[in-house]
Amino acid sequence: MRTMHPVLMVGYHGPDEALLPDDEYHLRLTGLRQLMSEHGLQALVIHGDCDDAALLTYLTNFYPRARWGVGTLEPEGNPVLYVAGGTRDLPFAAAQTWLDRVEPWGIVDRALPVWLDGLRRNSGQSMPRIGCVGFDAMLPPVHRTVSAALRGRAQLVPADALIAAHLESKRPREVAMIQRSARLLGAAVDMVRDRLAQDAPFSDALLAGELSARRAGAHDVRILAGVDGGRGLEPFVRARADLRAPAAAYLAIRHTGYWAAGFFMAGQGAVMQSAAAVAVNAAMDAMLARLRPGISGSDLAALADPHIGSLAPHPVLGDLRAHGIGLRLEEAPILRAGAAPTLNADGVHAVHAGCDDPRAGSALVSALVHFGPDGRCRVLWRG
Amino acid sequence: MAASDRLRACKEALASLGVARFVGFAGRIHNFLVGEPVLTLTGFRGAGDCAVVIAGDGSVSLVVSPAWDAARAAREAPDVRVIASDDLIGGLASVLGPSAPDESGRMGVAGLDLLPNWLADKAGALVGPAAIGLDRMIRELGQCKTADEIDDARAATRIAELGYEHLKSVLRPGMSEIELSAELYCHMKGLGSEDNFLLMSSSQHNHAVRTPLRRILAEGDIVLVELTPCVNGQFSQICRTICVGQPAPILSEKFAILQQAMEHGIQAARPGRPVSDASAAMNRVFEAAGYGRYCHPPYMRVRGHGLGVVSDLPGDLDDSNDTVLREGMVFIIHPNQYIPETGYLMCGEPVCIGPDGAEPLTRASATLDFVAV
């Protein structure tokens, strides 16, 4: 779900050896190197920025707070990270990660060719195959710099789809991290509802939820608040007197790199039992009762839509039914009615239901789910 | 409205350049040191990639993605036509019509470098290789703030000052930096700040300011804060230093150097003079105090900088910046400095250049504060 990107990720995001110990990162590296070997890649060049740094974070714990970073990965040795930002920021970027080499972005145009020379020697390939991750998302000046440094010296192989598929399957510790984020999410949503129950204005209640998450160590919190009776959602970027509950809201919390997020209805009174709210909750119940690995967006639609009936899809969701969640707010598989992707057995997924009708009202609800070893659906959070 | 004033000025500038049509882009990533053409010309800050189009007949359209954000765009940019589209290129093509790409060289473009590369390629192809790059023009359009923007800067400054007062009221030993920053961030959001480049860190000997850690505050810590709230897209910033417990005399002694540098910087920042004058004036104070060798990174970054998002001008306050200061420019002057005896200290005020020089937007200048324990 698209939210308003802040100019700086303020919350803490440093290494946590208790939650993500060194051996976890080495196992991740091993898995990725195996993937590289299977696809004939002698190296990866990985870009991540403050909007999306999934693979960089997966491998190194590093997450750019305001700019970007590029990492290089070979079959041997630790990755090297080049981080954009001022001189003063480099020690703090280095402190975020377990890597022993974190370099300033300013040297990348000279460093990458030198690195490539070494790669050619080590691999015995005059034109090594390098998997390129995140290149499409680079800002154009960054793309120009990196492309110029690599062009003519290597075969550049787009690797985003390959990596996205690899990251779809969550490692056990990743599931644990998302569970932690889901607990923070649940606590924040409870805080919002508690404040509303005390007759606090909707804006104050949302802010209280955000504060609870930030105090608990969330390093990023994004909120969309329902407006116009919940028919629309807007980024909740500042306190606003015009927001009214009951309404839908969307809360996204990132802790230790992993997101938990979803829609929930906030408020009390008759609207919470509106025809729309009843319909989407029934739709969600129906989906959760039959959720299984291999289920598609069409399958979810078949489960949910009988309960939604003639009510129109909510404009924020459109035909989106479910998607992966983890290091990105919205990641593969993306399940829409009529589309091919399916839920995988090892992922963590967000499932959504929503509708919008002039008479029945508007409602949105989400659940975060994971499949256990027995294939049964475990609900990590429900809105 | 600031945006409508800018739009008028932009149309005049385009006409003088012989440019018939203009497309300005903004991406989903916001950076308060980088101007955004869409915000500059419409007052709308997008959650997704978006574009503003000035057509040959002077009509203005705003292509907004995701489509569900269009209602907000219509409210925040009431004087423009809003096109909702989950496909920015498709929406833009529908606005530009069959005459895109323009072969005549009479189309201007700005903000392509704010988009992700794949989208910038498509957008560039749509406007055509003959399109004239006008990023500098947009930056210069926004360099002098309108009366509304100066009011917004004052409002953002007030939020920063109130935030700082709140920090002083809640700060206590035993709190973590995270807890304190969360309190501060949400307090300022509650006061109306719609974004915040908030840095807050502590140490008994700081080397720079950073984002908060889990560090627990203790007596003797020196807490550095850089509060940068935003009102209607206009950021302001204050830099402050506060001690947990009574500060040692040497801290007061060295902080006074920063305060003196601050005064000299403000005095030197005058309309018609280059930005480098202010930077040099501050550096001379440190040099006179024997810290000349510390007047460069990593011991300091810059002596101040512009405050976006409409424009980053006058840019960084350093000795190499010859940008001429003009009335209406809003930026921060901050002689933040590493002093070997005390560590990094911070002191900074936002100013607006008036006819007689730099006018601080704060009600009170930085002092070395402390919280009694």
PDB file of C-alpha atoms in Angstrom, chain B residues 65-297:
ATOM      1  CA  SER B  65      -0.644   8.146  -8.626  1.00  0.00           C
ATOM      2  CA  PRO B  66      -1.936   6.071  -6.934  1.00  0.00           C
ATOM      3  CA  ALA B  67      -5.348   6.939  -8.297  1.00  0.00           C
ATOM      4  CA  TRP B  68      -7.011   6.761  -4.892  1.00  0.00           C
ATOM      5  CA  ASP B  69      -4.949   9.782  -3.765  1.00  0.00           C
ATOM      6  CA  ALA B  70      -6.635  12.036  -6.322  1.00  0.00           C
ATOM      7  CA  ALA B  71      -9.257  13.400  -3.930  1.00  0.00           C
ATOM      8  CA  ARG B  72      -6.535  14.728  -1.644  1.00  0.00           C
ATOM      9  CA  ALA B  73      -4.765  16.228  -4.642  1.00  0.00           C
ATOM     10  CA  ALA B  74      -7.934  18.002  -5.697  1.00  0.00           C
ATOM     11  CA  ARG B  75      -8.297  19.484  -2.231  1.00  0.00           C
ATOM     12  CA  GLU B  76      -4.663  20.515  -1.848  1.00  0.00           C
ATOM     13  CA  ALA B  77      -4.297  21.793  -5.420  1.00  0.00           C
ATOM     14  CA  PRO B  78      -7.720  23.325  -6.073  1.00  0.00           C
ATOM     15  CA  ASP B  79      -6.687  25.419  -9.048  1.00  0.00           C
ATOM     16  CA  VAL B  80      -5.511  22.567 -11.250  1.00  0.00           C
ATOM     17  CA  ARG B  81      -7.185  19.702 -13.066  1.00  0.00           C
ATOM     18  CA  VAL B  82      -6.423  16.415 -11.349  1.00  0.00           C
ATOM     19  CA  ILE B  83      -6.049  13.204 -13.332  1.00  0.00           C
ATOM     20  CA  ALA B  84      -6.104  10.061 -11.227  1.00  0.00           C
ATOM     21  CA  SER B  85      -4.018   7.264 -12.658  1.00  0.00           C
ATOM     22  CA  ASP B  86      -2.247   4.200 -11.336  1.00  0.00           C
ATOM     23  CA  ASP B  87      -0.127   4.438 -14.487  1.00  0.00           C
ATOM     24  CA  LEU B  88       1.731   7.741 -14.433  1.00  0.00           C
ATOM     25  CA  ILE B  89       2.914   7.437 -18.031  1.00  0.00           C
ATOM     26  CA  GLY B  90      -0.539   6.535 -19.289  1.00  0.00           C
ATOM     27  CA  GLY B  91      -2.099   9.405 -17.402  1.00  0.00           C
ATOM     28  CA  LEU B  92       0.533  11.811 -18.647  1.00  0.00           C
ATOM     29  CA  ALA B  93       0.125  10.634 -22.231  1.00  0.00           C
ATOM     30  CA  SER B  94      -3.592  11.322 -22.021  1.00  0.00           C
ATOM     31  CA  VAL B  95      -2.852  14.902 -20.965  1.00  0.00           C
ATOM     32  CA  LEU B  96      -0.111  15.556 -23.501  1.00  0.00           C
ATOM     33  CA  GLY B  97      -2.144  14.044 -26.288  1.00  0.00           C
ATOM     34  CA  PRO B  98      -0.916  13.134 -29.738  1.00  0.00           C
ATOM     35  CA  SER B  99       1.689  15.894 -29.827  1.00  0.00           C
ATOM     36  CA  ALA B 100       3.927  14.045 -27.407  1.00  0.00           C
ATOM     37  CA  PRO B 101       6.836  13.597 -27.846  1.00  0.00           C
ATOM     38  CA  ASP B 102       7.439  17.144 -28.824  1.00  0.00           C
ATOM     39  CA  GLU B 103       9.819  17.514 -31.724  1.00  0.00           C
ATOM     40  CA  SER B 104       9.950  21.276 -31.728  1.00  0.00           C
ATOM     41  CA  GLY B 105      12.148  21.733 -28.697  1.00  0.00           C
ATOM     42  CA  ARG B 106       9.420  23.810 -27.168  1.00  0.00           C
ATOM     43  CA  MET B 107       8.671  21.485 -24.302  1.00  0.00           C
ATOM     44  CA  GLY B 108      10.376  21.948 -20.974  1.00  0.00           C
ATOM     45  CA  VAL B 109      10.857  19.252 -18.353  1.00  0.00           C
ATOM     46  CA  ALA B 110      12.034  19.136 -14.755  1.00  0.00           C
ATOM     47  CA  GLY B 111      12.266  16.505 -12.050  1.00  0.00           C
ATOM     48  CA  LEU B 112      13.161  13.477 -14.174  1.00  0.00           C
ATOM     49  CA  ASP B 113      15.988  12.719 -11.769  1.00  0.00           C
ATOM     50  CA  LEU B 114      13.458  12.394  -8.945  1.00  0.00           C
ATOM     51  CA  LEU B 115      11.835   9.348 -10.531  1.00  0.00           C
ATOM     52  CA  PRO B 116      13.042   5.749 -10.386  1.00  0.00           C
ATOM     53  CA  ASN B 117      15.188   5.092 -13.446  1.00  0.00           C
ATOM     54  CA  TRP B 118      12.709   2.825 -15.217  1.00  0.00           C
ATOM     55  CA  LEU B 119      10.017   5.482 -14.939  1.00  0.00           C
ATOM     56  CA  ALA B 120      12.392   8.307 -15.825  1.00  0.00           C
ATOM     57  CA  ASP B 121      13.276   6.466 -19.042  1.00  0.00           C
ATOM     58  CA  LYS B 122       9.624   6.180 -20.029  1.00  0.00           C
ATOM     59  CA  ALA B 123       8.853   9.736 -19.010  1.00  0.00           C
ATOM     60  CA  GLY B 124      11.860  10.985 -20.921  1.00  0.00           C
ATOM     61  CA  ALA B 125      10.743   9.096 -23.998  1.00  0.00           C
ATOM     62  CA  LEU B 126       7.261  10.554 -23.659  1.00  0.00           C
ATOM     63  CA  VAL B 127       8.391  14.163 -23.456  1.00  0.00           C
ATOM     64  CA  GLY B 128      10.981  13.516 -26.137  1.00  0.00           C
ATOM     65  CA  PRO B 129      14.743  14.008 -26.365  1.00  0.00           C
ATOM     66  CA  ALA B 130      14.258  17.555 -27.582  1.00  0.00           C
ATOM     67  CA  ALA B 131      12.646  18.612 -24.306  1.00  0.00           C
ATOM     68  CA  ILE B 132      14.609  21.330 -22.549  1.00  0.00           C
ATOM     69  CA  GLY B 133      15.816  20.614 -19.011  1.00  0.00           C
ATOM     70  CA  LEU B 134      14.428  23.287 -16.681  1.00  0.00           C
ATOM     71  CA  ASP B 135      15.389  21.950 -13.261  1.00  0.00           C
ATOM     72  CA  ARG B 136      17.496  25.014 -12.531  1.00  0.00           C
ATOM     73  CA  MET B 137      14.637  27.322 -13.500  1.00  0.00           C
ATOM     74  CA  ILE B 138      12.286  25.568 -11.077  1.00  0.00           C
ATOM     75  CA  ARG B 139      14.865  25.748  -8.297  1.00  0.00           C
ATOM     76  CA  GLU B 140      15.332  29.451  -8.920  1.00  0.00           C
ATOM     77  CA  LEU B 141      11.594  30.049  -9.035  1.00  0.00           C
ATOM     78  CA  GLY B 142      11.351  28.759  -5.507  1.00  0.00           C
ATOM     79  CA  GLN B 143      14.436  30.332  -4.023  1.00  0.00           C
ATOM     80  CA  CYS B 144      12.662  33.382  -2.654  1.00  0.00           C
ATOM     81  CA  LYS B 145       9.742  32.409  -0.534  1.00  0.00           C
ATOM     82  CA  THR B 146       6.345  33.958  -0.908  1.00  0.00           C
ATOM     83  CA  ALA B 147       4.638  35.587   2.045  1.00  0.00           C
ATOM     84  CA  ASP B 148       2.637  32.404   2.593  1.00  0.00           C
ATOM     85  CA  GLU B 149       5.773  30.284   2.611  1.00  0.00           C
ATOM     86  CA  ILE B 150       7.505  32.608   5.042  1.00  0.00           C
ATOM     87  CA  ASP B 151       4.456  32.306   7.285  1.00  0.00           C
ATOM     88  CA  ASP B 152       4.713  28.529   6.939  1.00  0.00           C
ATOM     89  CA  ALA B 153       8.399  28.735   7.824  1.00  0.00           C
ATOM     90  CA  ARG B 154       7.502  30.755  10.921  1.00  0.00           C
ATOM     91  CA  ALA B 155       4.856  28.202  11.831  1.00  0.00           C
ATOM     92  CA  ALA B 156       7.304  25.334  11.365  1.00  0.00           C
ATOM     93  CA  THR B 157       9.876  27.223  13.441  1.00  0.00           C
ATOM     94  CA  ARG B 158       7.349  27.688  16.195  1.00  0.00           C
ATOM     95  CA  ILE B 159       6.634  23.965  16.162  1.00  0.00           C
ATOM     96  CA  ALA B 160      10.363  23.303  16.444  1.00  0.00           C
ATOM     97  CA  GLU B 161      10.680  25.638  19.408  1.00  0.00           C
ATOM     98  CA  LEU B 162       7.663  24.147  21.140  1.00  0.00           C
ATOM     99  CA  GLY B 163       9.057  20.721  20.431  1.00  0.00           C
ATOM    100  CA  TYR B 164      12.305  21.706  22.070  1.00  0.00           C
ATOM    101  CA  GLU B 165      10.468  23.017  25.111  1.00  0.00           C
ATOM    102  CA  HIS B 166       8.636  19.722  25.307  1.00  0.00           C
ATOM    103  CA  LEU B 167      11.913  17.849  25.077  1.00  0.00           C
ATOM    104  CA  LYS B 168      13.291  19.823  28.007  1.00  0.00           C
ATOM    105  CA  SER B 169      10.188  19.046  30.023  1.00  0.00           C
ATOM    106  CA  VAL B 170      10.305  15.290  29.507  1.00  0.00           C
ATOM    107  CA  LEU B 171      14.019  14.550  29.270  1.00  0.00           C
ATOM    108  CA  ARG B 172      15.333  12.662  32.289  1.00  0.00           C
ATOM    109  CA  PRO B 173      18.126  10.211  33.006  1.00  0.00           C
ATOM    110  CA  GLY B 174      17.046   6.645  32.454  1.00  0.00           C
ATOM    111  CA  MET B 175      15.127   7.431  29.297  1.00  0.00           C
ATOM    112  CA  SER B 176      16.392   5.938  26.092  1.00  0.00           C
ATOM    113  CA  GLU B 177      17.117   8.047  23.040  1.00  0.00           C
ATOM    114  CA  ILE B 178      14.425   6.108  21.189  1.00  0.00           C
ATOM    115  CA  GLU B 179      11.837   6.899  23.817  1.00  0.00           C
ATOM    116  CA  LEU B 180      12.755  10.558  23.852  1.00  0.00           C
ATOM    117  CA  SER B 181      12.783  10.883  20.076  1.00  0.00           C
ATOM    118  CA  ALA B 182       9.438   9.089  19.785  1.00  0.00           C
ATOM    119  CA  GLU B 183       7.952  11.517  22.267  1.00  0.00           C
ATOM    120  CA  LEU B 184       9.434  14.460  20.420  1.00  0.00           C
ATOM    121  CA  TYR B 185       8.449  13.291  16.932  1.00  0.00           C
ATOM    122  CA  CYS B 186       4.852  12.607  17.869  1.00  0.00           C
ATOM    123  CA  HIS B 187       4.567  15.797  19.899  1.00  0.00           C
ATOM    124  CA  MET B 188       5.579  17.877  16.896  1.00  0.00           C
ATOM    125  CA  LYS B 189       3.293  15.868  14.618  1.00  0.00           C
ATOM    126  CA  GLY B 190       0.520  16.667  17.061  1.00  0.00           C
ATOM    127  CA  LEU B 191       1.384  20.348  16.744  1.00  0.00           C
ATOM    128  CA  GLY B 192       0.943  20.154  12.983  1.00  0.00           C
ATOM    129  CA  SER B 193       4.303  19.099  11.580  1.00  0.00           C
ATOM    130  CA  GLU B 194       3.704  16.962   8.512  1.00  0.00           C
ATOM    131  CA  ASP B 195       7.245  15.598   8.353  1.00  0.00           C
ATOM    132  CA  ASN B 196      10.436  15.947  10.346  1.00  0.00           C
ATOM    133  CA  PHE B 197      14.127  15.473   9.655  1.00  0.00           C
ATOM    134  CA  LEU B 198      14.700  14.771  13.309  1.00  0.00           C
ATOM    135  CA  LEU B 199      18.165  13.970  14.547  1.00  0.00           C
ATOM    136  CA  MET B 200      18.725  13.409  18.227  1.00  0.00           C
ATOM    137  CA  SER B 201      21.665  11.763  19.865  1.00  0.00           C
ATOM    138  CA  SER B 202      23.685  11.841  23.009  1.00  0.00           C
ATOM    139  CA  SER B 203      27.101  11.125  24.364  1.00  0.00           C
ATOM    140  CA  GLN B 204      29.481  12.522  26.890  1.00  0.00           C
ATOM    141  CA  HIS B 205      31.614  13.391  23.866  1.00  0.00           C
ATOM    142  CA  ASN B 206      29.708  13.549  20.583  1.00  0.00           C
ATOM    143  CA  HIS B 207      31.439  13.349  17.219  1.00  0.00           C
ATOM    144  CA  ALA B 208      28.366  14.261  15.184  1.00  0.00           C
ATOM    145  CA  VAL B 209      24.614  14.177  15.481  1.00  0.00           C
ATOM    146  CA  ARG B 210      22.804  11.057  14.330  1.00  0.00           C
ATOM    147  CA  THR B 211      19.457   9.316  14.520  1.00  0.00           C
ATOM    148  CA  PRO B 212      18.519   7.893  17.910  1.00  0.00           C
ATOM    149  CA  LEU B 213      19.833   4.657  19.350  1.00  0.00           C
ATOM    150  CA  ARG B 214      18.795   2.549  22.320  1.00  0.00           C
ATOM    151  CA  ARG B 215      21.282   4.432  24.435  1.00  0.00           C
ATOM    152  CA  ILE B 216      20.043   5.266  27.933  1.00  0.00           C
ATOM    153  CA  LEU B 217      20.543   8.863  28.949  1.00  0.00           C
ATOM    154  CA  ALA B 218      22.637   9.496  32.015  1.00  0.00           C
ATOM    155  CA  GLU B 219      23.922  12.479  33.939  1.00  0.00           C
ATOM    156  CA  GLY B 220      26.765  14.106  32.086  1.00  0.00           C
ATOM    157  CA  ASP B 221      25.374  13.294  28.660  1.00  0.00           C
ATOM    158  CA  ILE B 222      25.234  16.052  26.095  1.00  0.00           C
ATOM    159  CA  VAL B 223      22.104  15.699  23.994  1.00  0.00           C
ATOM    160  CA  LEU B 224      22.186  17.127  20.490  1.00  0.00           C
ATOM    161  CA  VAL B 225      18.952  17.839  18.668  1.00  0.00           C
ATOM    162  CA  GLU B 226      18.224  18.967  15.156  1.00  0.00           C
ATOM    163  CA  LEU B 227      14.502  19.568  14.822  1.00  0.00           C
ATOM    164  CA  THR B 228      13.235  20.052  11.274  1.00  0.00           C
ATOM    165  CA  PRO B 229       9.442  20.148  11.140  1.00  0.00           C
ATOM    166  CA  CYS B 230       7.443  20.946   8.031  1.00  0.00           C
ATOM    167  CA  VAL B 231       4.285  22.985   7.411  1.00  0.00           C
ATOM    168  CA  ASN B 232       2.660  22.949   3.971  1.00  0.00           C
ATOM    169  CA  GLY B 233       5.840  21.612   2.435  1.00  0.00           C
ATOM    170  CA  GLN B 234       8.061  24.279   3.991  1.00  0.00           C
ATOM    171  CA  PHE B 235      10.673  22.983   6.397  1.00  0.00           C
ATOM    172  CA  SER B 236      12.367  24.910   9.157  1.00  0.00           C
ATOM    173  CA  GLN B 237      15.113  23.810  11.495  1.00  0.00           C
ATOM    174  CA  ILE B 238      16.646  24.604  14.842  1.00  0.00           C
ATOM    175  CA  CYS B 239      19.775  23.043  16.332  1.00  0.00           C
ATOM    176  CA  ARG B 240      20.169  22.816  20.084  1.00  0.00           C
ATOM    177  CA  THR B 241      22.454  21.396  22.745  1.00  0.00           C
ATOM    178  CA  ILE B 242      21.202  20.336  26.151  1.00  0.00           C
ATOM    179  CA  CYS B 243      23.069  18.719  29.032  1.00  0.00           C
ATOM    180  CA  VAL B 244      21.754  16.108  31.411  1.00  0.00           C
ATOM    181  CA  GLY B 245      22.768  17.788  34.621  1.00  0.00           C
ATOM    182  CA  GLN B 246      24.732  20.961  35.163  1.00  0.00           C
ATOM    183  CA  PRO B 247      27.167  21.537  32.282  1.00  0.00           C
ATOM    184  CA  ALA B 248      30.860  21.731  33.019  1.00  0.00           C
ATOM    185  CA  PRO B 249      32.281  25.272  32.732  1.00  0.00           C
ATOM    186  CA  ILE B 250      34.291  24.312  29.678  1.00  0.00           C
ATOM    187  CA  LEU B 251      31.090  23.443  27.855  1.00  0.00           C
ATOM    188  CA  SER B 252      29.709  26.907  28.459  1.00  0.00           C
ATOM    189  CA  GLU B 253      33.034  28.418  27.414  1.00  0.00           C
ATOM    190  CA  LYS B 254      33.127  26.550  24.120  1.00  0.00           C
ATOM    191  CA  PHE B 255      29.439  26.901  23.390  1.00  0.00           C
ATOM    192  CA  ALA B 256      29.933  30.644  23.562  1.00  0.00           C
ATOM    193  CA  ILE B 257      32.197  30.335  20.517  1.00  0.00           C
ATOM    194  CA  LEU B 258      29.335  28.786  18.573  1.00  0.00           C
ATOM    195  CA  GLN B 259      27.027  31.536  19.713  1.00  0.00           C
ATOM    196  CA  GLN B 260      29.522  34.142  18.587  1.00  0.00           C
ATOM    197  CA  ALA B 261      29.900  32.365  15.241  1.00  0.00           C
ATOM    198  CA  MET B 262      26.110  32.355  14.964  1.00  0.00           C
ATOM    199  CA  GLU B 263      25.949  36.117  15.488  1.00  0.00           C
ATOM    200  CA  HIS B 264      28.678  36.753  12.930  1.00  0.00           C
ATOM    201  CA  GLY B 265      27.003  34.450  10.435  1.00  0.00           C
ATOM    202  CA  ILE B 266      23.694  36.232  10.797  1.00  0.00           C
ATOM    203  CA  GLN B 267      25.353  39.625  10.441  1.00  0.00           C
ATOM    204  CA  ALA B 268      27.211  38.567   7.311  1.00  0.00           C
ATOM    205  CA  ALA B 269      24.145  37.102   5.585  1.00  0.00           C
ATOM    206  CA  ARG B 270      22.942  40.118   3.653  1.00  0.00           C
ATOM    207  CA  PRO B 271      20.971  40.539   0.434  1.00  0.00           C
ATOM    208  CA  GLY B 272      23.279  40.979  -2.524  1.00  0.00           C
ATOM    209  CA  ARG B 273      26.169  39.199  -0.831  1.00  0.00           C
ATOM    210  CA  PRO B 274      27.248  35.615  -1.551  1.00  0.00           C
ATOM    211  CA  VAL B 275      26.419  32.801   0.824  1.00  0.00           C
ATOM    212  CA  SER B 276      30.132  32.238   1.292  1.00  0.00           C
ATOM    213  CA  ASP B 277      30.335  35.516   3.229  1.00  0.00           C
ATOM    214  CA  ALA B 278      28.280  34.010   6.037  1.00  0.00           C
ATOM    215  CA  SER B 279      30.259  30.789   6.020  1.00  0.00           C
ATOM    216  CA  ALA B 280      33.568  32.637   6.093  1.00  0.00           C
ATOM    217  CA  ALA B 281      32.395  34.885   8.924  1.00  0.00           C
ATOM    218  CA  MET B 282      31.560  31.866  11.051  1.00  0.00           C
ATOM    219  CA  ASN B 283      34.823  30.132  10.192  1.00  0.00           C
ATOM    220  CA  ARG B 284      36.806  33.219  11.210  1.00  0.00           C
ATOM    221  CA  VAL B 285      35.333  33.001  14.698  1.00  0.00           C
ATOM    222  CA  PHE B 286      36.488  29.405  15.047  1.00  0.00           C
ATOM    223  CA  GLU B 287      39.876  30.236  13.580  1.00  0.00           C
ATOM    224  CA  ALA B 288      40.321  33.087  16.037  1.00  0.00           C
ATOM    225  CA  ALA B 289      39.524  30.673  18.861  1.00  0.00           C
ATOM    226  CA  GLY B 290      42.221  28.290  17.634  1.00  0.00           C
ATOM    227  CA  TYR B 291      39.959  25.743  15.903  1.00  0.00           C
ATOM    228  CA  GLY B 292      40.699  26.577  12.286  1.00  0.00           C
ATOM    229  CA  ARG B 293      41.924  23.059  11.541  1.00  0.00           C
ATOM    230  CA  TYR B 294      38.538  21.724  12.566  1.00  0.00           C
ATOM    231  CA  CYS B 295      36.578  23.820  10.089  1.00  0.00           C
ATOM    232  CA  HIS B 296      36.084  21.019   7.584  1.00  0.00           C
ATOM    233  CA  PRO B 297      34.545  17.526   7.513  1.00  0.00           C
TER     234      PRO B 297
END
